Backbone as a ProteinNet text record, in pm:
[ID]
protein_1_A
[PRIMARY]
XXXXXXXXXXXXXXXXXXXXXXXXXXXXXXXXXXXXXXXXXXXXXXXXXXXXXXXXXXXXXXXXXXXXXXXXXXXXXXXXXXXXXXXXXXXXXXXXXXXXXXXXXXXXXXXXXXXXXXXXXXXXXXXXXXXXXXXXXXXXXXXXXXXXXXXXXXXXXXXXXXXXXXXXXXXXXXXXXXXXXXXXXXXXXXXXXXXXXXXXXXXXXXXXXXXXXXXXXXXXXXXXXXXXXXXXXXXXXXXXXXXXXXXXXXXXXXXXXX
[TERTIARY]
10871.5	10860.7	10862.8	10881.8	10931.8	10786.2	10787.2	10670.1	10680.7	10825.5	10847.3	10775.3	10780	10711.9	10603.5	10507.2	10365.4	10310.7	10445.2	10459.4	10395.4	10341.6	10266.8	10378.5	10399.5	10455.5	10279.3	10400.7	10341.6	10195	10261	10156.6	10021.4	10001.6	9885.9	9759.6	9821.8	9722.1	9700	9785.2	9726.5	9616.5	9610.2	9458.1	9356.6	9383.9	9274.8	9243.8	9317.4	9309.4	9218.4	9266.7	9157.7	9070.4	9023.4	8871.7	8779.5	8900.2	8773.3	8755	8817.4	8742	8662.8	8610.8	8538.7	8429.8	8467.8	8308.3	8255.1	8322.1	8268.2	8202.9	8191.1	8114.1	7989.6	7969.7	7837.1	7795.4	7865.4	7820	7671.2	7567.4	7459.5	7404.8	7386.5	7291	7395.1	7520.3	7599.5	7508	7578.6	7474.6	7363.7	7246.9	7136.5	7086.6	7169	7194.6	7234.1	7356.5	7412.6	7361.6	7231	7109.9	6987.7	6925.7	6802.5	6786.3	6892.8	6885.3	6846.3	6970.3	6948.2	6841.2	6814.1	6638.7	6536.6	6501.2	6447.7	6457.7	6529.3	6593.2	6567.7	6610	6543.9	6426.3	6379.3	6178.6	6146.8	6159.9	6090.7	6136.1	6242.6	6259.7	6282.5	6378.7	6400.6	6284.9	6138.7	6038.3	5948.8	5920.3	5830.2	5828	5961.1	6009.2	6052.7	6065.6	6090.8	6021.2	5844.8	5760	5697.2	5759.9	5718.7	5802.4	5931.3	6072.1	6084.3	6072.2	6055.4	6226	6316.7	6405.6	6516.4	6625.3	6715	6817.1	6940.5	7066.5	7028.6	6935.4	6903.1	6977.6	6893.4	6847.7	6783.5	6722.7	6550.6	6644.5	6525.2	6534.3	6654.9	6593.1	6643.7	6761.2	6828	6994.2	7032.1	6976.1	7029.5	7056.6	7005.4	7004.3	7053	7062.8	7140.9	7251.7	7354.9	7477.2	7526.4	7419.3	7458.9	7426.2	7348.1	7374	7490.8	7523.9	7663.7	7813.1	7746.9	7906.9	7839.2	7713.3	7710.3	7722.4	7680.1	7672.8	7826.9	7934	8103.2	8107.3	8040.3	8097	8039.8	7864.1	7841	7896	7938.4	8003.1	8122.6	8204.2	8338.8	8298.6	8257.4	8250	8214.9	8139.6	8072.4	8147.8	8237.3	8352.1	8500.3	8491.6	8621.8	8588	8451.8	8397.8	8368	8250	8203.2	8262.9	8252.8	8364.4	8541	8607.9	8746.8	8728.2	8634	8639.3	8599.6	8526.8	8514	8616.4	8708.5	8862.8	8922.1	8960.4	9028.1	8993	8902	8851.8	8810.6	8635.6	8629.2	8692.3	8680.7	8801.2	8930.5	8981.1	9133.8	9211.2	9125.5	9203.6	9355.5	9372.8	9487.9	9604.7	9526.5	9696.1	9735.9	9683	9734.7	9789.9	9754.8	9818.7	9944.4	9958.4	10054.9	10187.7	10128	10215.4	10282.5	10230.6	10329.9	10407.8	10501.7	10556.8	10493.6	10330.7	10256.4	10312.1	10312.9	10353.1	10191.3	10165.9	10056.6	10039.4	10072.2	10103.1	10052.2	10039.4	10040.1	9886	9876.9	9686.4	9593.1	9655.5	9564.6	9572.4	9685	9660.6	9557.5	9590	9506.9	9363.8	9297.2	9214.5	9111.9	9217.8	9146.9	9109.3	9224.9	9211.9	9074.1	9064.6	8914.5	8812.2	8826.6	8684.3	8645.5	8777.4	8764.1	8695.8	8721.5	8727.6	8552.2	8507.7	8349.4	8307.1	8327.3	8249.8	8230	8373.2	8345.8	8227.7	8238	8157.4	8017.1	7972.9	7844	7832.4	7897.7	7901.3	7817.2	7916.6	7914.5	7761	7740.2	7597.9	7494.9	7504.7	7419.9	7446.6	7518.2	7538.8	7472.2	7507	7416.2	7241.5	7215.6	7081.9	7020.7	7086.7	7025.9	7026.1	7126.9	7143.7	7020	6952	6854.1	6761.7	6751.4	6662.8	6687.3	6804.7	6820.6	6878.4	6931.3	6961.9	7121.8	7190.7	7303.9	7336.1	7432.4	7463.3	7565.4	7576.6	7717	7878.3	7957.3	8075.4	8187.6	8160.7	8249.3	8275.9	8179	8094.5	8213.6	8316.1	8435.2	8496	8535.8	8630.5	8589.4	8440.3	8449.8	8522	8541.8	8596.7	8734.9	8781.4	8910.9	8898.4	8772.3	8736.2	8662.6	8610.3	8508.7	8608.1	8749.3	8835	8864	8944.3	8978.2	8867.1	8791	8659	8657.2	8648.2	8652.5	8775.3	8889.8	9010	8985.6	8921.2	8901.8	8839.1	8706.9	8628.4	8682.3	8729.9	8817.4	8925.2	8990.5	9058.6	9066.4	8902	8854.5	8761.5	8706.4	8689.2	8741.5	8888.1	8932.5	9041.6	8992.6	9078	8977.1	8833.7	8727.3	8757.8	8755.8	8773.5	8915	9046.5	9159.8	9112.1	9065.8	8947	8889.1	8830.9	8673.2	8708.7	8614.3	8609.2	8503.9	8394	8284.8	8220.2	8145.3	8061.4	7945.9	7932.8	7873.6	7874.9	8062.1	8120.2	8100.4	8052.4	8062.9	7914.6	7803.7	7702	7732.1	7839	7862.6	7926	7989.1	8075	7949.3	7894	7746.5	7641.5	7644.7	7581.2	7586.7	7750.4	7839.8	7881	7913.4	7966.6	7873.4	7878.5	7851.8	7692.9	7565.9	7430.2	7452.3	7529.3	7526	7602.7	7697.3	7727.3	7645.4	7549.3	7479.2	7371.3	7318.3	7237.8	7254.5	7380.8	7422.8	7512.7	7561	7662	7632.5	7542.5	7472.3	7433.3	7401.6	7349.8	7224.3	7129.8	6974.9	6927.6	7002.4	6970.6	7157.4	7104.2	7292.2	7297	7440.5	7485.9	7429.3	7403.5	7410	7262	7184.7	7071.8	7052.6	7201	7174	7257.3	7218.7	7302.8	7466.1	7534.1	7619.4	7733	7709.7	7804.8	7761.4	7677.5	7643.2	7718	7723.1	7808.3	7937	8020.1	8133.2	8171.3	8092.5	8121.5	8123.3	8024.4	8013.4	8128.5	8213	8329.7	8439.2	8451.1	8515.9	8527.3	8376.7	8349.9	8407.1	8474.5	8518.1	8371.8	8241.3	8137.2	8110.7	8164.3	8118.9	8201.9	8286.8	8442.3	8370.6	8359.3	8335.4	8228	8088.1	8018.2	8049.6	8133.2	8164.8	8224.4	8266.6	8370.4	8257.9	8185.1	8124	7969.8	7955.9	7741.3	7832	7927.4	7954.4	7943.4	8066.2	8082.8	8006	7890.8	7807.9	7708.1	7686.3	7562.3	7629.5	7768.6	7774.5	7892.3	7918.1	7970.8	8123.4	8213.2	8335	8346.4	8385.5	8360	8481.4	8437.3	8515.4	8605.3	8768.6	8830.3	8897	8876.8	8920.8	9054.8	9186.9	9259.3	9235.7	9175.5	9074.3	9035	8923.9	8878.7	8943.7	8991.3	9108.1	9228.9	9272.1	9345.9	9317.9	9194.6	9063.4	9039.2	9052.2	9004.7	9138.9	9233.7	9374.6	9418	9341.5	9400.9	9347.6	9214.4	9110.7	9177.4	9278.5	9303.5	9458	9564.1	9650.5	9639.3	9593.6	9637.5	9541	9438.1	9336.2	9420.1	9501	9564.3	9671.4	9792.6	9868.3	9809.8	9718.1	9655.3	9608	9533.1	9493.7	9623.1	9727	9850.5	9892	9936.6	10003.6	9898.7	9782.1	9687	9640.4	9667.3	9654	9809.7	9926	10033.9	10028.5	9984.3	9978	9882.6	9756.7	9652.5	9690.6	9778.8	9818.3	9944.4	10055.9	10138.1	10213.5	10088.7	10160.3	10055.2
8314.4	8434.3	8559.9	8694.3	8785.7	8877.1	9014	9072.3	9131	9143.3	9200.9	9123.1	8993	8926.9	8958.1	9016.5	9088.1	9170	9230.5	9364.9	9287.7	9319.5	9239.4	9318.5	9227.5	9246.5	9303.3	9306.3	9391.6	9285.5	9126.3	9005.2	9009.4	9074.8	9102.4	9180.7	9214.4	9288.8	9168.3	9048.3	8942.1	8874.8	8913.9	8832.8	8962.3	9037.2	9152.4	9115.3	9106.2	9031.4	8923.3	8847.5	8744.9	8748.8	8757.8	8780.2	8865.5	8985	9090.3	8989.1	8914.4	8781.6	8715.2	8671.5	8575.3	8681.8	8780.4	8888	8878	8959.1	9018.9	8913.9	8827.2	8661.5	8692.9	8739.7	8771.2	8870.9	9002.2	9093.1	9192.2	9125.4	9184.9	9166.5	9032.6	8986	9067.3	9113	9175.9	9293.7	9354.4	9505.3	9527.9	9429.2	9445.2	9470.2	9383	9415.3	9491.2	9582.5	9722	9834.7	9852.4	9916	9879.6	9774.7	9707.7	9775.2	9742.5	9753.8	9887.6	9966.2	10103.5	10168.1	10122.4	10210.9	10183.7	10026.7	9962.9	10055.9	10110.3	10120.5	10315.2	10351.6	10495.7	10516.1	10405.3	10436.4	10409.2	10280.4	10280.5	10343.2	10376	10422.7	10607.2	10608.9	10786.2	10903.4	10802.9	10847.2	10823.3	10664.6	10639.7	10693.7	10649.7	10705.6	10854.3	10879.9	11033.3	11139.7	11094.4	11169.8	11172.5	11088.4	11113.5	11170.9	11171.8	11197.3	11351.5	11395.2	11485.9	11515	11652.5	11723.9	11628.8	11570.8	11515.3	11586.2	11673.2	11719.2	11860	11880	12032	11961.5	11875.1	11797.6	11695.3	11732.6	11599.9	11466.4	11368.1	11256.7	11132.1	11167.4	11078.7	11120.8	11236.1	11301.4	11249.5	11247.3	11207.5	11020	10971.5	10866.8	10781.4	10888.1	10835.8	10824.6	10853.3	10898.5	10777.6	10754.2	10649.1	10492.8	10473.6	10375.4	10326.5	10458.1	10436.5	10392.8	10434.3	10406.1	10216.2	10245.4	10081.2	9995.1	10031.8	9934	9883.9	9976.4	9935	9836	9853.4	9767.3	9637.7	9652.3	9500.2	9362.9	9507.8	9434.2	9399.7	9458.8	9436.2	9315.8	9313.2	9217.2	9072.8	9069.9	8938.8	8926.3	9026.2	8963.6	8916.1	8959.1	8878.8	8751.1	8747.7	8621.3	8513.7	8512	8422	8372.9	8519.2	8517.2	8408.5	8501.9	8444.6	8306	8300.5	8130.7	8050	8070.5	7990.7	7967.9	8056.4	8075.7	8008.8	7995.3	7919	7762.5	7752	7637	7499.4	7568.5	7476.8	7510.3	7611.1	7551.4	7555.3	7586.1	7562.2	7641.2	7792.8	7847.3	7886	7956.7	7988.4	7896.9	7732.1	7658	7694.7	7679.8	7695	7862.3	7928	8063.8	8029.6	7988	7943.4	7810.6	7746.3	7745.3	7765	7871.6	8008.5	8102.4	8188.6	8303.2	8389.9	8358.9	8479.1	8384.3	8505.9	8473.5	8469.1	8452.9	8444.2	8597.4	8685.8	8868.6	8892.2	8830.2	8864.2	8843.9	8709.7	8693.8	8745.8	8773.7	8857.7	9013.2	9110.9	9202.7	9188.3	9138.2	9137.9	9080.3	9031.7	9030.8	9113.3	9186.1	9302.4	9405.8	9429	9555.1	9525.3	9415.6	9307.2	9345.3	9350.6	9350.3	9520	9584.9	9753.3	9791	9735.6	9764.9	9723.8	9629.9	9582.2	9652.1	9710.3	9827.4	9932.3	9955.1	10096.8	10130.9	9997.9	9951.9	9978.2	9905.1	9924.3	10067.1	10132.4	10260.7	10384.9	10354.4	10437.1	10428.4	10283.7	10244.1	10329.3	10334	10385.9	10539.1	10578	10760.4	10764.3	10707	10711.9	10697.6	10643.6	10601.2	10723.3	10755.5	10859	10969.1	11001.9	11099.9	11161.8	11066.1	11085.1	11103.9	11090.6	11152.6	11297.4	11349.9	11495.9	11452.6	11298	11308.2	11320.8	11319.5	11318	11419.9	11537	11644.3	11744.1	11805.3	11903.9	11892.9	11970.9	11956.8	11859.5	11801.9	11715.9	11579.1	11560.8	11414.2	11314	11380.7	11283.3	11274.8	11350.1	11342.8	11191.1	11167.2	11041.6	10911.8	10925	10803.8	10738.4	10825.3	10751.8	10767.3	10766.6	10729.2	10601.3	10589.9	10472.2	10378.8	10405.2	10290.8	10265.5	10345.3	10301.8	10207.9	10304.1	10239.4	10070	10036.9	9898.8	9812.3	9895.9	9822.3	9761.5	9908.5	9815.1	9727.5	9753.9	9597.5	9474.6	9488.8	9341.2	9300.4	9369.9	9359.8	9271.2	9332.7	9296.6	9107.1	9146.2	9060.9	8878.1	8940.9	8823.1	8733	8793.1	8746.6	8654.7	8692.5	8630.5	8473	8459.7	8373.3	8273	8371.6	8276.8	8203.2	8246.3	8161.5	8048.8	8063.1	8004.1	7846	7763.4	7609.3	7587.8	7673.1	7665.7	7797.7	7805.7	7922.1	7982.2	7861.2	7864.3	8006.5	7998.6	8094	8223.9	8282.1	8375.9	8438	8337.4	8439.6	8550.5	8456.5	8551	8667.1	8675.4	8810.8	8907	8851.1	8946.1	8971.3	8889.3	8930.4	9039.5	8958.2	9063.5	9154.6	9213.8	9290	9410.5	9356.8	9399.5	9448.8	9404.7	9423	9549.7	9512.5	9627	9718.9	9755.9	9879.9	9917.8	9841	9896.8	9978.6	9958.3	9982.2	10093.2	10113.2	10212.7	10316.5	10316	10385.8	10480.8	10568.6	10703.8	10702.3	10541	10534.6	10605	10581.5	10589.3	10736.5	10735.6	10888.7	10900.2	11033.7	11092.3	11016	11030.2	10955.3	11010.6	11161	11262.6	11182.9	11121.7	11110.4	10928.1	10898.5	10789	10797.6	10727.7	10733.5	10769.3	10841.7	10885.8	10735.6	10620.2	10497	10424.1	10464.4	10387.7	10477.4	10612.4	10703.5	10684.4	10651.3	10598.4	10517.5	10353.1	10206	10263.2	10333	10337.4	10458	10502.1	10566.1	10487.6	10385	10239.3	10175.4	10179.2	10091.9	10194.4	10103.2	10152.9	10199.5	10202.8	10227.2	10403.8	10426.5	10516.4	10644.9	10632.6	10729.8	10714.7	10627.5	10577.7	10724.8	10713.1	10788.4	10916.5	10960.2	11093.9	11179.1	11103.3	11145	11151	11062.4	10993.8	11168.5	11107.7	11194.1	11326.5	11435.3	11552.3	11598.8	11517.6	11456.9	11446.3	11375.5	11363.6	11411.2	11543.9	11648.6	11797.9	11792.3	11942.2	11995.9	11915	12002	11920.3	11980.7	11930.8	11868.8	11741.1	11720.3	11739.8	11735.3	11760.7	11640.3	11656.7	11590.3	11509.3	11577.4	11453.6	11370.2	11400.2	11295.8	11236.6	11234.9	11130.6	11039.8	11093.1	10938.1	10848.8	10923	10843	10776.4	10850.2	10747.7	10636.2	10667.9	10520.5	10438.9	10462	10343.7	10313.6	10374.3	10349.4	10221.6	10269.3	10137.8	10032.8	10042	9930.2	9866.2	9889.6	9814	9755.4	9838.1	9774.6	9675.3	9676.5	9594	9441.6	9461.7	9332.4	9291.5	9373.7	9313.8	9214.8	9244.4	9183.1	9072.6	9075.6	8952.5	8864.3	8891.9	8779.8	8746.3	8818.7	8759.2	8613.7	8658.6	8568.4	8438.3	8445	8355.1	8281.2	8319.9	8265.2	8198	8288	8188.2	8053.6	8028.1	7902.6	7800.6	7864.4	7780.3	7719.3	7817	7775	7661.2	7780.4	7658.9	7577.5	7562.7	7431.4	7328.4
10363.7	10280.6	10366.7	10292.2	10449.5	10332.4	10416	10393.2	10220.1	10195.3	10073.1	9955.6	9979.5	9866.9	9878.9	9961	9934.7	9804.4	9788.8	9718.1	9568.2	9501	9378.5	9258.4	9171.1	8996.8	8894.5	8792.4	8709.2	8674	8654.2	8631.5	8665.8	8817.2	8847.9	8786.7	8670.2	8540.1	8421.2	8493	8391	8421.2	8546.7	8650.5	8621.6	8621.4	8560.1	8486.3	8382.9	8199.6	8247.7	8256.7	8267.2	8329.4	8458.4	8471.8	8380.4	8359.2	8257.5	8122.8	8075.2	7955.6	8008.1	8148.8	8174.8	8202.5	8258.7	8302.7	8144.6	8055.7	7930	7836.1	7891.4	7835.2	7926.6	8034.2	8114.6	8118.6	8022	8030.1	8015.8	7938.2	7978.8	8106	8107.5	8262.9	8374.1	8367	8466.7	8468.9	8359	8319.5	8342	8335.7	8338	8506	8569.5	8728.6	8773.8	8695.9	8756.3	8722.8	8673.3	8608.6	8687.7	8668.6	8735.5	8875	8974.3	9118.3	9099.9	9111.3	9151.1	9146	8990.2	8985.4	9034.1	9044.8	9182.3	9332.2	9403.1	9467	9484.6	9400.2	9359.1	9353.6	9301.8	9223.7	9397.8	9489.8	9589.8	9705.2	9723.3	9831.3	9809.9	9701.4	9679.3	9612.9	9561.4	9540.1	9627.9	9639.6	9762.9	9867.4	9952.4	10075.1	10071.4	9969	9947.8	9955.3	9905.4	9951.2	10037.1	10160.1	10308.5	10394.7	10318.4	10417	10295.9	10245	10163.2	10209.3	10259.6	10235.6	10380.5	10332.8	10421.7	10410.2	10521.4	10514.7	10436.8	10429.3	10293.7	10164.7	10109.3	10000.7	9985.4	9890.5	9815.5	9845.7	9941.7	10002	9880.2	9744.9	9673.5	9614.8	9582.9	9629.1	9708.7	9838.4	9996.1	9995.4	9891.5	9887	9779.4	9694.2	9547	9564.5	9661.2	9655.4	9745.8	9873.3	9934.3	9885.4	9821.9	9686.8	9618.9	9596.9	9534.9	9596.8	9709.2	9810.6	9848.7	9886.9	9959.1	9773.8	9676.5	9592.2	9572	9576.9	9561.3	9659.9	9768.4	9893	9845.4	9814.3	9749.1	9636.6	9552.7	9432.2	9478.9	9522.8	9539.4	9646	9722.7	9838.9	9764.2	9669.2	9623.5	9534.1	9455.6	9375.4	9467.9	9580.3	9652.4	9721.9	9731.8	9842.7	9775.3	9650.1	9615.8	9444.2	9428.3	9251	9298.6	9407.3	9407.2	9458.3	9540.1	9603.2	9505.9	9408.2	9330.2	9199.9	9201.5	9119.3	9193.9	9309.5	9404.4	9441.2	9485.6	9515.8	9434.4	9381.4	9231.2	9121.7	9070.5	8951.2	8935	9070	9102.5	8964.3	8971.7	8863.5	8942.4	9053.2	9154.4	9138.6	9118.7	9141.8	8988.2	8858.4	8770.9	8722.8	8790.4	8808.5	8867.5	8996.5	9031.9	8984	8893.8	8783.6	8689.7	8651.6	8579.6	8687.2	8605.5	8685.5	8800.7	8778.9	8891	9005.4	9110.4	9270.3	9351.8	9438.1	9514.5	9566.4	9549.2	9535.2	9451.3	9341.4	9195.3	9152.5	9199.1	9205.1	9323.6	9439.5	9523.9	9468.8	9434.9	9365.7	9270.2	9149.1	9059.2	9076.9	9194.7	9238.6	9328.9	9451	9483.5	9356.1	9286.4	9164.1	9115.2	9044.2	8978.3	9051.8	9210.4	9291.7	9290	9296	9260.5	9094.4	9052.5	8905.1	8908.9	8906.6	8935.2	8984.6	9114.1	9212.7	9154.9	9022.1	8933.4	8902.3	8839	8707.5	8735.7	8877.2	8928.5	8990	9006	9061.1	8922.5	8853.3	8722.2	8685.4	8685.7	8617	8727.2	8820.9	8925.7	8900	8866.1	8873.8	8761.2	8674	8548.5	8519	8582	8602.2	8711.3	8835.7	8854.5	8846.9	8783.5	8678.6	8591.1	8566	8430.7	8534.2	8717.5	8747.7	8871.4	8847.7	8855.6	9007.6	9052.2	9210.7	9176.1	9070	9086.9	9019.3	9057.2	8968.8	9025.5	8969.6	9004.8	8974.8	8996.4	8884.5	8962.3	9102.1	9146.7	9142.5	9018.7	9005.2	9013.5	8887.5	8820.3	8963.2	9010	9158.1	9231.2	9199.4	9323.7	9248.6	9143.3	9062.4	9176.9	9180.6	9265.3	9402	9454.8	9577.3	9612.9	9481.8	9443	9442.7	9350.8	9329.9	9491	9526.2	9719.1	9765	9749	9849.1	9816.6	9690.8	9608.6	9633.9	9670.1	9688.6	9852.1	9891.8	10069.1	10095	10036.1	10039.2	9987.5	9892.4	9818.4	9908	9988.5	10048.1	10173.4	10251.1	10341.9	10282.7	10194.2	10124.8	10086	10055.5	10031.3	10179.7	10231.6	10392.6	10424.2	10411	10452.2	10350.8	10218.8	10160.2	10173.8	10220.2	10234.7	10379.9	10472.8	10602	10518.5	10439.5	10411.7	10362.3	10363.7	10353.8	10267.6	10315.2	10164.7	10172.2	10075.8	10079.7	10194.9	10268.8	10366	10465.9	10463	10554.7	10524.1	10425.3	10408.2	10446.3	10521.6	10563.2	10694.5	10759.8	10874.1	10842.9	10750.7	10729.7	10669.9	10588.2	10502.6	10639.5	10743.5	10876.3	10954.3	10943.2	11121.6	11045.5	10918.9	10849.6	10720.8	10647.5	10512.9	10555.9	10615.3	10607.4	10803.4	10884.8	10975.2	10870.2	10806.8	10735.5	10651	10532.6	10525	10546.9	10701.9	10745.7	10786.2	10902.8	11001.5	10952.4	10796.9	10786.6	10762.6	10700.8	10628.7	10518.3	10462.2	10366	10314.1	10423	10438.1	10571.9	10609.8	10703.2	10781	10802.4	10843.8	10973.9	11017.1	11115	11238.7	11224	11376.1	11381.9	11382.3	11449.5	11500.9	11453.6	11583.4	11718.2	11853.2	11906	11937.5	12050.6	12054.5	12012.7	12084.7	12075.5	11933.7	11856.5	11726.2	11617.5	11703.2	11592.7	11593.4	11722.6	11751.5	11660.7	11680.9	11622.2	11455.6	11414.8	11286.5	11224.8	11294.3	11228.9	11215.4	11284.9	11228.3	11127.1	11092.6	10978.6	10805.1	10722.3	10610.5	10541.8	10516	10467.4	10477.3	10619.4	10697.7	10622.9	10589.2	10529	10370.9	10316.1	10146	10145.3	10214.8	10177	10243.7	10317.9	10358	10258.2	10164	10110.9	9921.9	9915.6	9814.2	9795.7	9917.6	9908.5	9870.3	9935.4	9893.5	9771.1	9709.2	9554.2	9434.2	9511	9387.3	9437	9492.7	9491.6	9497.3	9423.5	9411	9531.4	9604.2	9701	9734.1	9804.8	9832.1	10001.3	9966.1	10127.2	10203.5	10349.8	10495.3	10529.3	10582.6	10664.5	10556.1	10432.9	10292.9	10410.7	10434.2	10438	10567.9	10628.5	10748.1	10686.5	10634.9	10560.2	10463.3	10396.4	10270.6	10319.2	10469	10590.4	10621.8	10652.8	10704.4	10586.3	10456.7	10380.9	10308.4	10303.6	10287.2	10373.2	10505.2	10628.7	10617	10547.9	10509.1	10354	10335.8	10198.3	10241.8	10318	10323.5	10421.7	10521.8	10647.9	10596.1	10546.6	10532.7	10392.1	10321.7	10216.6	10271.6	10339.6	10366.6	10503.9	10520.9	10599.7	10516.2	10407.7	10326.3	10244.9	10203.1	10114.9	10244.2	10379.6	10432.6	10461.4	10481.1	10470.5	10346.7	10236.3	10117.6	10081.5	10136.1	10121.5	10199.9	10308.7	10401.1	10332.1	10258.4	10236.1	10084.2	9983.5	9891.6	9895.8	9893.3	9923	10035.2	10076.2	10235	10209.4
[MASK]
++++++++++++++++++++++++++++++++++++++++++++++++++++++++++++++++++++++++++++++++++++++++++++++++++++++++++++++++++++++++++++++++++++++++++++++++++++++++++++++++++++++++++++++++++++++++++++++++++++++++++++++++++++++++++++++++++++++++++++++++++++++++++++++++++

């Protein structure tokens, strides 16, 4: 196959289609999770921790922290919908080969799968702006703008995501990536305090990481203000969706059909 068959058909909105029927069968207990956390999450750390850390960046601790919520929660959702959601489409219930018995191409179900892991990250995103919304950390007129940053951001993780799974043999595998990956970005990226106050080489490593761009672009956004270097970062998570895309297409072609 040459790289062109990468390129995904329109079909790949039939794998949308279908997962969004199998989500919307789980949809409260989903919901109830893309609600639950955040405020969890707000109540202890953006109140708790807030009234010890009182004013971060020149804004209330839980602004400073609502926003980065939102960027790491896309990365979570999307990540656990390409890792543990697709492997289990793939693997046990071998939904993939019977995709692959119709017209879809193996383009066709990794598209419509990253899109799926973006589309979830929305979803949990939205629910989180919403929720802290009602407690005055999210506000100002640039709110809508992060929507299609949120989508990128969601496309990169799924992206990154499902490479890990065309690898994978069982679920096992996927603690190392939530190790070496997903729990250092959460940590180091600017979720929880700005970057300038760690180390000069931690600030380095962490402009690497796709997490690091999501919320540069994300915290501005949703506190009112317009952020810096827009096509830098949207470069950086642009690169985080194509290149891990066409690595998992050619790795999912070998594992599928050979």
């Amino acid at each position: 196959m040459s790289w062109q068959d990468a390129i995904p058909n329109p079909g790949a909105l039939t794998v949308v289609q279908r997962n969004f029927g199998v989500w919307r069968k789980l949809l409260l207990p989903s919901m109830l999770g893309n609600f639950g956390d955040p405020l969890l999450y707000l109540l202890a750390l953006g109140y708790g921790l807030g009234h010890f850390v009182g004013h971060m960046d020149g804004m209330p601790y839980i602004t400073f922290i609502a926003s980065g919520i939102v960027a790491s929660s896309v990365m979570n959702t999307a990540s656990f919908e390409g890792l543990y959601s697709a492997f289990t489409r793939m693997s046990a219930q071998h939904t993939y080969a019977a995709m692959l018995a119709t017209p879809l191409r193996v383009s066709d179900i990794l598209a419509g799968e990253v899109l799926w892991a973006a589309i979830k990250g929305l979803i949990s995103a939205i629910a989180i702006i919403i929720v802290a919304s009602f407690f005055g950390a999210i506000q100002g007129p640039w709110v809508w703008l992060s929507i299609p940053v949120i989508l990128l951001s969601g496309l990169s993780f799924g992206s990154l995501a499902l490479v890990m799974t065309a690898m994978a043999r069982s679920y096992d595998f996927f603690m190392y990536y939530f190790t070496l990956a997903v729990t250092p970005m959460f940590l180091f990226c600017g979720v929880f305090y700005p970057l300038h106050s760690l180390p000069a080489f931690a600030q380095d490593i962490a402009q690497v990481l796709p997490l690091t761009h999501a919320v540069a672009l994300m915290r501005p956004l949703l506190t009112g203000q317009l952020p810096r270097q827009v096509p830098y970062h949207l470069g950086v998570l642009l690169l985080y969706t194509v290149i891990p895309y066409l690595i998992a297409w050619r790795l999912l072609v070998r594992r599928l059909l050979r």
